[in-house]
Coordinates of C-alpha atoms in Angstrom, one line a residue:
Chain A
X1 CA -11.2 -27.5 0.9
X2 CA -8.5 -26.9 -1.7
X3 CA -6.4 -24.0 -0.6
X4 CA -3.6 -22.3 -2.5
X5 CA -1.2 -19.7 -1.2
X6 CA 1.0 -17.6 -3.5
X7 CA 4.1 -16.5 -1.7
X8 CA 7.3 -14.7 -2.3
X9 CA 10.7 -14.8 -0.7
X10 CA 11.9 -11.3 0.2
X11 CA 14.7 -9.6 2.0
X12 CA 14.4 -9.7 5.8
X13 CA 12.9 -6.4 6.8
X14 CA 15.8 -5.7 9.1
X15 CA 18.2 -5.7 6.2
X16 CA 19.9 -2.5 5.1
X17 CA 19.7 -1.9 1.4
X18 CA 23.0 -1.5 -0.5
X19 CA 23.0 -0.5 -4.2
X20 CA 26.0 -1.7 -6.2
X21 CA 26.4 -1.3 -10.0
X22 CA 22.9 0.0 -10.2
X23 CA 21.3 -2.9 -8.5
X24 CA 20.3 -3.9 -5.0
X25 CA 23.0 -6.1 -3.6
X26 CA 21.8 -9.6 -2.6
X27 CA 25.1 -11.1 -1.3
X28 CA 25.1 -11.9 2.3
X29 CA 21.5 -10.8 2.7
X30 CA 19.1 -12.8 4.9
X31 CA 16.0 -13.8 3.0
X32 CA 12.6 -14.7 4.6
X33 CA 9.1 -15.4 3.6
X34 CA 7.4 -12.1 2.8
X35 CA 5.8 -11.2 6.2
X36 CA 2.4 -10.6 4.6
X37 CA 2.5 -14.1 3.0
X38 CA 3.2 -15.6 6.5
X39 CA -0.3 -14.4 7.5
X40 CA -1.7 -16.0 4.3
X41 CA 0.0 -19.3 5.1
X42 CA -1.2 -19.3 8.7
X43 CA -4.7 -18.5 7.7
X44 CA -4.6 -21.3 5.1
X45 CA -3.5 -23.8 7.6
X46 CA -6.2 -22.8 10.1
X47 CA -8.8 -23.1 7.3
X48 CA -7.6 -26.5 6.4
X49 CA -7.5 -27.7 10.0
X50 CA -11.1 -26.5 10.4
X51 CA -12.5 -27.8 7.1
X52 CA -10.2 -30.5 5.9
X53 CA -8.5 -30.5 2.5
X54 CA -5.0 -29.4 1.7
X55 CA -2.8 -26.3 1.5
X56 CA -0.5 -25.9 -1.5
X57 CA 2.0 -23.1 -1.5
X58 CA 3.5 -21.7 -4.8
X59 CA 6.3 -19.4 -5.5
X60 CA 8.2 -18.1 -8.6
X61 CA 11.9 -17.5 -8.0
X62 CA 15.4 -18.7 -8.0
X63 CA 16.7 -21.8 -6.2
X64 CA 17.1 -19.9 -2.8
X65 CA 13.3 -19.2 -2.8
X66 CA 12.9 -22.9 -1.9
X67 CA 13.6 -21.8 1.6
X68 CA 10.4 -19.9 1.8
X69 CA 8.4 -22.9 0.6
X70 CA 10.2 -25.1 3.1
X71 CA 9.2 -22.7 5.9
X72 CA 5.6 -22.9 4.7
X73 CA 5.7 -26.7 4.7
X74 CA 7.3 -26.7 8.1
X75 CA 4.4 -24.5 9.3
X76 CA 2.0 -27.1 8.1
X77 CA 1.3 -26.7 4.4
X78 CA 0.9 -29.9 2.5
X79 CA 2.4 -29.4 -0.9
X80 CA 4.7 -26.9 -2.5
X81 CA 5.3 -25.7 -6.1
X82 CA 8.4 -24.0 -7.1
X83 CA 8.6 -22.3 -10.5
X84 CA 12.3 -21.9 -11.2
X85 CA 12.1 -21.6 -15.0
X86 CA 13.8 -18.3 -15.7
X87 CA 11.8 -17.8 -18.9
X88 CA 8.8 -17.3 -16.5
X89 CA 10.5 -14.5 -14.5
X90 CA 9.6 -10.9 -15.1
X91 CA 7.5 -8.2 -13.5
X92 CA 4.1 -8.2 -11.8
X93 CA 2.4 -8.7 -15.2
X94 CA 4.5 -11.7 -15.9
X95 CA 4.2 -13.2 -12.4
X96 CA 0.4 -12.9 -12.4
X97 CA 0.1 -14.5 -15.8
X98 CA 2.3 -17.4 -14.8
X99 CA 0.5 -18.0 -11.5
X100 CA -2.9 -17.8 -13.2
X101 CA -1.7 -20.3 -15.8
X102 CA -0.8 -22.7 -13.1
X103 CA -3.9 -22.1 -11.0
X104 CA -6.4 -22.4 -13.8
X105 CA -5.7 -26.1 -14.1
X106 CA -6.0 -26.7 -10.3
X107 CA -9.2 -27.4 -8.3
X108 CA -9.1 -24.5 -5.9
X109 CA -11.7 -23.2 -3.5
X110 CA -9.8 -20.3 -2.0
X111 CA -6.5 -18.6 -2.9
X112 CA -4.6 -16.6 -0.2
X113 CA -1.8 -14.1 -0.8
X114 CA -0.1 -11.4 1.1
X115 CA -1.5 -8.0 0.3
X116 CA 1.9 -6.9 -1.0
X117 CA 5.5 -7.9 -0.9
X118 CA 7.8 -5.9 1.4
X119 CA 10.4 -5.6 -1.3
X120 CA 8.7 -4.0 -4.3
X121 CA 5.5 -3.2 -2.4
X122 CA 3.5 -2.9 -5.6
X123 CA 0.5 -5.0 -4.4
X124 CA -0.5 -6.0 -7.9
X125 CA 0.1 -9.7 -8.4
X126 CA -2.6 -11.2 -6.3
X127 CA -5.4 -9.0 -7.6
X128 CA -4.3 -9.5 -11.2
X129 CA -4.4 -13.3 -10.6
X130 CA -8.0 -13.1 -9.3
X131 CA -9.0 -11.1 -12.4
X132 CA -7.2 -13.5 -14.8
X133 CA -8.9 -16.5 -13.1
X134 CA -12.2 -14.5 -13.3
X135 CA -12.9 -15.0 -9.6
X136 CA -13.7 -12.2 -7.1
X137 CA -11.2 -11.0 -4.5
X138 CA -11.3 -9.2 -1.1
X139 CA -8.1 -7.2 -0.5
X140 CA -6.3 -6.4 2.8
X141 CA -8.3 -8.6 5.1
X142 CA -7.9 -8.7 8.8
X143 CA -10.4 -11.5 9.5
X144 CA -11.8 -14.4 7.5
X145 CA -14.7 -16.7 8.0
X146 CA -15.8 -19.4 5.6
X147 CA -19.0 -21.3 6.1
X148 CA -19.8 -23.7 3.4
X149 CA -19.4 -21.6 0.3
X150 CA -20.1 -18.3 2.1
X151 CA -17.2 -16.0 2.9
X152 CA -17.2 -13.1 5.2
X153 CA -14.0 -11.0 5.6
X154 CA -13.0 -7.9 7.4
X155 CA -11.2 -5.5 5.1
X156 CA -8.8 -2.8 6.3
X157 CA -9.7 0.2 4.1
X158 CA -7.3 2.9 5.3
X159 CA -8.4 2.9 8.9
X160 CA -12.0 2.0 8.2
X161 CA -13.1 -1.6 8.6
X162 CA -15.4 -3.0 5.9
X163 CA -17.2 -6.2 6.5
X164 CA -17.3 -7.9 3.0
X165 CA -19.3 -10.9 1.9
X166 CA -18.7 -13.2 -1.0
X167 CA -18.7 -16.8 -2.2
X168 CA -16.1 -19.4 -3.0
X169 CA -14.1 -19.6 -5.1
X170 CA -12.4 -16.4 -4.1
X171 CA -9.0 -14.9 -3.6
X172 CA -8.2 -12.9 -0.5
X173 CA -5.1 -10.9 0.4
X174 CA -3.8 -10.9 4.0
X175 CA -3.1 -7.7 6.0
X176 CA -1.4 -7.4 9.3
X177 CA -3.6 -8.3 12.2
X178 CA -5.2 -11.3 10.4
X179 CA -3.5 -13.7 12.7
X180 CA -0.3 -14.5 14.5
X181 CA 1.8 -16.8 12.2
X182 CA 3.1 -19.9 14.0
X183 CA 6.7 -20.8 14.1
X184 CA 7.6 -24.0 12.3
X185 CA 8.0 -27.0 14.7
X186 CA 11.2 -29.0 14.7
X187 CA 9.4 -32.1 13.5
X188 CA 7.7 -29.9 10.8
X189 CA 11.1 -28.6 9.7
X190 CA 12.4 -32.2 9.4
X191 CA 9.5 -33.4 7.4
X192 CA 9.5 -30.3 5.2
X193 CA 13.1 -30.8 4.3
X194 CA 12.3 -34.2 2.9
X195 CA 9.3 -33.2 0.9
X196 CA 9.6 -33.1 -2.9
X197 CA 8.7 -29.9 -4.6
X198 CA 6.8 -29.7 -7.8
X199 CA 8.7 -27.7 -10.5
X200 CA 6.6 -27.0 -13.5
X201 CA 8.3 -25.2 -16.4
X202 CA 7.0 -23.1 -19.3
X203 CA 6.2 -26.2 -21.2
X204 CA 3.9 -27.5 -18.5
X205 CA 2.0 -24.4 -17.8
X206 CA 0.5 -23.5 -21.1
X207 CA 0.9 -19.8 -20.5
X208 CA -1.3 -18.1 -23.0
X209 CA -0.1 -15.0 -25.0
X210 CA 2.8 -12.8 -24.4
X211 CA 4.0 -12.7 -20.8
X212 CA 7.1 -10.6 -21.3
X213 CA 7.5 -8.0 -18.6
X214 CA 6.2 -4.5 -19.3
X215 CA 8.1 -2.6 -16.6
X216 CA 11.7 -1.8 -17.1
X217 CA 13.9 -0.5 -14.3
X218 CA 16.2 2.2 -15.6
X219 CA 17.9 3.2 -12.4
X220 CA 18.0 2.1 -8.7
X221 CA 19.2 4.6 -6.1
X222 CA 19.2 5.3 -2.4
X223 CA 17.6 8.2 -0.7
X224 CA 19.9 11.0 0.4
X225 CA 21.5 10.1 3.7
X226 CA 20.2 11.8 6.8
X227 CA 22.9 13.0 9.0
X228 CA 20.9 13.6 12.1
X229 CA 19.7 17.0 13.0
X230 CA 19.8 19.3 16.0
X231 CA 19.3 18.0 19.5
X232 CA 17.6 20.8 21.4
X233 CA 19.0 21.7 24.9
X234 CA 17.6 23.5 27.9
X235 CA 14.6 23.0 30.1
X236 CA 11.4 21.6 28.6
X237 CA 9.6 24.9 28.2
X238 CA 12.5 26.5 26.3
X239 CA 13.1 23.5 24.2
X240 CA 9.5 23.3 23.2
X241 CA 9.4 27.1 22.4
X242 CA 12.6 26.7 20.3
X243 CA 11.2 23.7 18.5
X244 CA 7.9 25.4 17.6
X245 CA 10.0 28.4 16.4
X246 CA 12.2 26.3 14.2
X247 CA 9.3 24.4 12.7
X248 CA 7.7 27.8 11.7
X249 CA 10.7 29.8 10.6
X250 CA 13.4 27.3 9.5
X251 CA 11.5 24.2 8.4
X252 CA 8.4 26.2 7.5
X253 CA 6.0 23.3 8.1
X254 CA 3.6 25.0 10.5
Chain B
X1 CA 4.0 13.4 -27.8
X2 CA 0.5 14.4 -26.9
X3 CA -1.4 12.0 -24.6
X4 CA -4.9 11.2 -23.4
X5 CA -4.8 10.7 -19.6
X6 CA -7.6 9.5 -17.4
X7 CA -7.5 10.4 -13.7
X8 CA -9.8 8.6 -11.3
X9 CA -10.7 11.2 -8.7
X10 CA -10.0 10.0 -5.2
X11 CA -12.9 10.7 -3.0
X12 CA -13.6 10.5 0.7
X13 CA -17.0 11.0 2.2
X14 CA -18.1 12.5 -1.0
X15 CA -15.4 15.1 -1.2
X16 CA -12.5 15.3 -3.7
X17 CA -9.1 14.6 -1.9
X18 CA -6.1 16.7 -2.6
X19 CA -4.2 13.9 -4.3
X20 CA -6.7 14.2 -7.2
X21 CA -5.4 17.7 -7.8
X22 CA -1.9 16.5 -7.6
X23 CA -2.7 13.8 -10.3
X24 CA -4.5 16.3 -12.5
X25 CA -1.6 18.8 -12.4
X26 CA 0.8 16.0 -13.4
X27 CA -1.6 14.8 -16.1
X28 CA -1.9 18.3 -17.5
X29 CA 1.9 18.6 -17.7
X30 CA 2.3 15.1 -19.3
X31 CA -0.6 15.4 -21.7
X32 CA 1.4 17.8 -23.9
X33 CA -1.7 19.4 -25.3
X34 CA -3.6 16.2 -25.3
X35 CA -6.7 15.6 -23.2
X36 CA -7.0 15.2 -19.5
X37 CA -10.2 13.4 -18.4
X38 CA -11.3 13.2 -14.8
X39 CA -13.5 10.3 -13.7
X40 CA -15.9 10.3 -10.8
X41 CA -17.4 7.1 -9.4
X42 CA -19.6 7.9 -6.5
X43 CA -23.1 7.6 -5.1
X44 CA -23.3 11.4 -5.2
X45 CA -21.4 11.9 -8.4
X46 CA -23.8 14.4 -9.9
X47 CA -23.6 16.7 -6.9
X48 CA -19.9 16.8 -6.6
X49 CA -18.5 20.2 -7.5
X50 CA -16.3 19.4 -10.5
X51 CA -15.2 23.0 -11.2
X52 CA -12.0 22.5 -9.3
X53 CA -11.1 19.4 -11.4
X54 CA -11.1 21.7 -14.4
X55 CA -9.1 24.4 -12.6
X56 CA -6.3 21.8 -12.0
X57 CA -6.3 20.4 -15.6
X58 CA -9.3 18.3 -16.4
X59 CA -10.7 19.0 -19.9
X60 CA -13.6 16.6 -19.4
X61 CA -15.3 15.0 -16.5
X62 CA -16.9 11.6 -16.7
X63 CA -19.4 10.9 -13.9
X64 CA -20.9 7.6 -12.7
X65 CA -23.6 8.2 -10.2
X66 CA -25.4 5.4 -8.5
X67 CA -26.4 4.3 -5.0
X68 CA -24.3 1.2 -5.6
X69 CA -21.1 3.2 -5.5
X70 CA -21.6 4.3 -1.9
X71 CA -19.0 1.8 -0.9
X72 CA -16.1 0.4 -2.9
X73 CA -17.1 -2.9 -4.5
X74 CA -14.3 -4.1 -6.9
X75 CA -16.6 -5.6 -9.6
X76 CA -18.8 -2.5 -9.7
X77 CA -16.0 0.0 -9.9
X78 CA -14.1 -2.1 -12.4
X79 CA -17.1 -2.3 -14.7
X80 CA -17.4 1.5 -14.7
X81 CA -13.7 2.3 -15.1
X82 CA -13.5 -0.4 -17.8
X83 CA -16.3 1.3 -19.8
X84 CA -14.8 4.8 -19.3
X85 CA -11.4 3.6 -20.5
X86 CA -13.0 2.0 -23.6
X87 CA -14.7 5.3 -24.4
X88 CA -11.7 7.6 -24.1
X89 CA -8.9 5.2 -24.9
X90 CA -6.3 6.8 -22.7
X91 CA -2.5 6.2 -22.9
X92 CA -2.2 6.6 -19.1
X93 CA -4.6 5.9 -16.2
X94 CA -3.7 7.6 -12.9
X95 CA -5.3 6.6 -9.6
X96 CA -4.4 7.3 -6.0
X97 CA -2.4 4.7 -4.2
X98 CA -5.1 4.6 -1.5
X99 CA -7.5 1.9 -0.4
X100 CA -9.5 2.0 -3.7
X101 CA -6.7 2.7 -6.2
X102 CA -4.5 0.0 -4.8
X103 CA -7.3 -2.5 -5.2
X104 CA -8.8 -1.3 -8.4
X105 CA -5.8 -0.5 -10.6
X106 CA -4.3 -4.0 -10.8
X107 CA -7.8 -5.5 -11.4
X108 CA -8.5 -3.2 -14.4
X109 CA -4.9 -3.3 -15.6
X110 CA -5.3 -7.1 -15.8
X111 CA -8.4 -6.7 -18.0
X112 CA -6.4 -4.6 -20.5
X113 CA -3.3 -6.8 -20.2
X114 CA -1.6 -3.6 -19.3
X115 CA 1.5 -2.9 -17.2
X116 CA 1.2 -0.9 -14.0
X117 CA 3.6 1.0 -11.8
X118 CA 2.4 1.3 -8.2
X119 CA 2.9 4.0 -5.6
X120 CA 4.8 6.5 -7.7
X121 CA 6.3 9.6 -6.1
X122 CA 7.3 11.3 -9.4
X123 CA 6.8 11.1 -13.1
X124 CA 8.8 12.9 -15.8
X125 CA 9.2 12.7 -19.5
X126 CA 12.4 11.6 -21.2
X127 CA 12.7 11.3 -24.9
X128 CA 8.9 10.8 -25.3
X129 CA 8.9 8.1 -22.6
X130 CA 7.2 8.4 -19.2
X131 CA 9.7 7.7 -16.4
X132 CA 8.1 6.8 -13.1
X133 CA 10.0 7.1 -9.7
X134 CA 8.8 4.8 -7.0
X135 CA 10.1 3.5 -3.6
X136 CA 11.2 -0.1 -3.1
X137 CA 11.8 -1.7 0.2
X138 CA 9.4 0.8 1.7
X139 CA 11.6 3.7 0.8
X140 CA 15.0 2.2 1.7
X141 CA 15.7 2.6 -2.1
X142 CA 14.0 4.0 -5.2
X143 CA 13.7 3.0 -8.8
X144 CA 13.0 4.8 -12.1
X145 CA 10.9 2.7 -14.4
X146 CA 9.4 2.9 -17.8
X147 CA 6.3 0.8 -18.7
X148 CA 5.6 -0.5 -22.2
X149 CA 2.2 -0.7 -23.8
X150 CA -0.6 1.2 -25.4
X151 CA -2.1 1.9 -22.0
X152 CA -0.3 2.2 -18.7
X153 CA -1.7 2.3 -15.2
X154 CA 0.0 4.1 -12.4
X155 CA -1.0 4.6 -8.7
X156 CA 0.2 7.8 -7.2
X157 CA 1.3 8.3 -3.6
X158 CA -0.4 11.3 -2.0
X159 CA 1.7 14.4 -1.0
X160 CA 4.5 13.8 -3.5
X161 CA 3.4 15.2 -6.9
X162 CA 2.9 18.9 -6.7
X163 CA -0.5 20.3 -7.4
X164 CA -0.1 23.4 -9.6
X165 CA -1.8 26.7 -9.2
X166 CA -5.5 26.3 -10.1
X167 CA -6.5 28.2 -13.3
X168 CA -10.0 29.4 -12.4
X169 CA -10.7 30.4 -16.0
X170 CA -10.8 26.8 -17.1
X171 CA -13.9 24.7 -17.3
X172 CA -14.7 21.2 -18.4
X173 CA -17.6 19.4 -20.0
X174 CA -19.4 16.9 -17.7
X175 CA -20.8 13.7 -19.0
X176 CA -23.1 11.8 -16.6
X177 CA -24.4 8.5 -17.7
X178 CA -24.9 4.9 -16.8
X179 CA -21.6 3.3 -17.8
X180 CA -22.3 -0.3 -17.1
X181 CA -25.3 -2.4 -16.2
X182 CA -24.7 -3.7 -12.8
X183 CA -27.1 -6.6 -12.1
X184 CA -26.9 -7.9 -8.5
X185 CA -25.4 -11.2 -9.7
X186 CA -22.6 -9.4 -11.5
X187 CA -21.2 -8.1 -8.2
X188 CA -19.6 -11.1 -6.6
X189 CA -18.7 -9.4 -3.3
X190 CA -20.8 -7.0 -1.3
X191 CA -20.3 -4.7 1.7
X192 CA -22.2 -5.9 4.7
X193 CA -21.1 -3.1 7.0
X194 CA -18.6 -0.3 7.3
X195 CA -17.1 0.5 10.7
X196 CA -15.4 3.8 10.9
X197 CA -12.3 3.6 13.0
X198 CA -10.5 6.4 14.7
X199 CA -7.1 7.3 13.3
X200 CA -7.3 10.8 14.8
X201 CA -9.9 11.8 12.2
X202 CA -7.2 12.4 9.5
X203 CA -6.2 9.8 7.0
X204 CA -2.6 8.7 7.5
X205 CA -1.8 8.3 3.8
X206 CA -2.8 11.9 3.0
X207 CA -1.9 13.6 6.3
X208 CA 0.5 16.6 6.1
X209 CA 1.4 16.1 9.7
X210 CA 1.6 12.8 11.6
X211 CA 2.1 12.3 15.3
X212 CA 3.3 8.7 15.9
X213 CA 3.8 6.8 19.1
X214 CA 5.9 3.8 19.9
X215 CA 6.5 1.5 22.9
X216 CA 7.4 4.6 24.9
X217 CA 3.8 5.5 25.2
X218 CA 3.5 2.5 27.5
X219 CA -0.3 1.9 27.2
X220 CA -3.5 2.6 25.3
X221 CA -4.0 5.6 27.6
X222 CA -0.5 6.7 26.8
X223 CA -1.7 7.7 23.3
X224 CA -4.0 10.3 24.7
X225 CA -1.4 13.2 24.8
X226 CA -0.5 12.2 21.2
X227 CA -4.2 12.5 20.1
X228 CA -4.3 15.9 21.9
X229 CA -1.3 17.1 20.0
X230 CA -2.6 15.7 16.7
X231 CA -5.9 17.5 17.2
X232 CA -4.3 20.9 17.6
X233 CA -2.2 20.3 14.4
X234 CA -5.0 18.7 12.4
X235 CA -2.6 15.7 12.2
X236 CA -3.2 12.0 11.9
X237 CA -2.0 9.6 14.6
X238 CA 0.3 6.7 13.6
X239 CA 2.3 4.1 15.5
X240 CA 5.3 1.9 15.3
X241 CA 5.0 -1.9 15.1
X242 CA 6.1 -2.1 18.7
X243 CA 3.1 -0.1 19.9
X244 CA 0.7 -2.1 17.8
X245 CA 2.2 -5.5 18.9
X246 CA 1.9 -4.4 22.5
X247 CA -1.8 -3.7 21.8
X248 CA -1.5 0.0 22.6
X249 CA -3.3 0.8 19.3
X250 CA -4.9 -0.7 16.2
X251 CA -2.8 -2.1 13.4
X252 CA -4.5 0.3 11.1
X253 CA -2.1 2.9 12.6
X254 CA 1.1 1.1 11.9
X255 CA 3.8 2.8 9.9
X256 CA 6.7 0.8 8.7
X257 CA 8.0 -1.7 6.1
X258 CA 5.0 -3.8 7.1
X259 CA 2.3 -1.3 7.6
X260 CA 1.9 2.1 6.0
X261 CA 4.6 4.1 4.3
X262 CA 4.1 7.8 4.7
X263 CA 5.6 11.0 3.5
X264 CA 4.1 13.9 5.4
X265 CA 5.6 17.4 5.6
X266 CA 6.1 16.9 9.4
X267 CA 6.4 13.7 11.4
X268 CA 6.6 13.5 15.1
X269 CA 8.2 10.3 16.4
X270 CA 7.2 10.1 20.0
X271 CA 8.6 7.4 22.2
X272 CA 9.8 5.6 19.1
X273 CA 13.3 4.1 19.2
X274 CA 13.6 4.0 15.4
X275 CA 14.0 0.3 14.3
X276 CA 15.1 0.1 10.7
X277 CA 11.7 -1.4 9.9
X278 CA 9.9 1.7 11.2
X279 CA 12.4 4.1 9.6
X280 CA 11.7 2.5 6.2
X281 CA 8.1 3.7 6.6
X282 CA 8.7 7.3 7.6
X283 CA 12.2 8.4 7.0
X284 CA 11.2 10.2 3.7
X285 CA 9.0 12.6 5.6
X286 CA 10.1 16.1 4.9
X287 CA 10.8 17.1 8.5
X288 CA 11.1 14.7 11.4
X289 CA 10.9 15.6 15.1
X290 CA 11.9 12.9 17.6
X291 CA 11.0 13.0 21.3
X292 CA 12.6 10.1 23.2
X293 CA 14.1 9.5 26.6
X294 CA 17.0 7.5 25.2
X295 CA 19.7 9.8 23.7
X296 CA 21.1 6.8 21.9
X297 CA 17.9 5.9 20.1
X298 CA 18.5 5.5 16.3
X299 CA 15.5 7.8 15.6
X300 CA 17.7 10.8 16.4
X301 CA 20.0 9.9 13.5
X302 CA 17.1 10.6 11.0
X303 CA 15.4 13.4 13.0
X304 CA 15.8 17.0 11.9
X305 CA 15.0 18.1 15.5
X306 CA 15.3 16.1 18.6
X307 CA 14.3 16.5 22.2
X308 CA 15.7 14.0 24.7
X309 CA 13.2 13.6 27.5
X310 CA 10.0 12.1 28.9
X311 CA 7.2 12.4 26.3
X312 CA 4.6 12.6 29.1
X313 CA 6.3 15.9 30.2
X314 CA 7.1 17.3 26.8
X315 CA 4.1 16.5 24.6
X316 CA 1.5 18.3 26.8
X317 CA 3.8 21.4 26.9
X318 CA 4.2 21.2 23.1
X319 CA 0.4 20.9 22.6
X320 CA -0.2 24.0 24.8
X321 CA 2.5 26.0 23.0
X322 CA 1.1 25.1 19.6
X323 CA -2.4 26.0 20.7
X324 CA -1.1 29.5 21.6
X325 CA 1.1 30.0 18.6
X326 CA -1.4 28.7 16.0
X327 CA -4.1 30.9 17.5
X328 CA -2.1 34.0 16.8

């Protein structure tokens, strides 16, 4: 089974965001594999171990994004593709066209992606890729079964669970609860660090049409800082009464 | 400039959700005298009362009504929305940033080679351009964006755009027809079963009030007082990652940078310490109440009102007090 995983390197979710000169500051920030993509990588490895075949991980991003690919290789992925050509960087529209241009020339049975990236959180790229490749998708899955060419997935639809059927080739996006991603083994890390990464550029990919980004960021800003509010004092009954009073009269939310 | 704006009504169990009125009110404002079209894709589309859609701004309502739309199937919904877009040729397509919109918008945007901005919390007009505000890093920061193209897609976070006063004198034409032939083999995925899960009966993404529990609830049973409180308030129940990881509740309830990002009017953080990851998902709530034993818990830094104490003592008293007060 030929399995592909599209992944992204993102800020560690523990990082505080600092805006400097109108941009999110990246110096000194710890980068990790997007947590949702970890579920996708884990599921891909499990599928390969059960069915044979190979797992190829792909990312678009600067040199540092290599770390996320190495992590995936150390977890057990077989091959990695790192698109570092800056002419292929842009927004979700650009990224999906670039990934689709790469994938359309590959023999794939299933493509896994995280359901969104924790940085921009827009959740567009994977589904756009499925549409551009003209294959079906199942989004936000929490369980995946593949039997021959039959696919059954559990989809998290805002609290409800949908059991969705389909056939390969298909793209699925991983939601929390799908699995517990493994930690890379030491031997895996050693092997992963030696592995060559494929690095196709714009000339190799035959990207059709205009892929220039459509979304322009005019401004980046932080939310108003919260200073911490009022800690209520007294016994439980009086504090609760005071709280309810404040919620009604001061905050006006009841 | 006047615009044609298509709004996909967000439905749950056959009823129009409030975010639809928020989107229609925004569309009315941004259309500048152009046309606002509401779209309904449902298995009971013809029976849905569309008068309110007109009251909030729709000039026209397009209805797709077929048993096949009982559940969301991407290929089916995309075929209909695609056909509607081709008929009305909108400049802007608005959908809710909920289970369907999140899945459908990028699929259809890709068909039209269009740009999309997801999860917007505001949209304004500046020099003829639409400027969309959206959170990044789950609300740790925000951006203002413009999107180029003849047609732009946007998904709208519930509870953030303001629904205007309904104008009951307005009405809209309704066009019900078969928008796309959906042969069985054109639908490449299908729903085998839908399992309704309990999230306190109220959907987290649209809830005005959320009662959330963390590790401090200690067990699955520990969520019981939170559900009792939520019931009195008509609130949804949420959780921190800690509570989900400890298997006190389902991941569907998780609020945080991984998990759901919510902006209710009122957020109760109960037994939640306030890890930065959780704060990212809820700190933009309008009013935050924290109940926690540890006075040093970071949650108190973002809370508007805090009670330091044992949630198992305080929450039941709060529930009883609210029962009394809200009955008055």
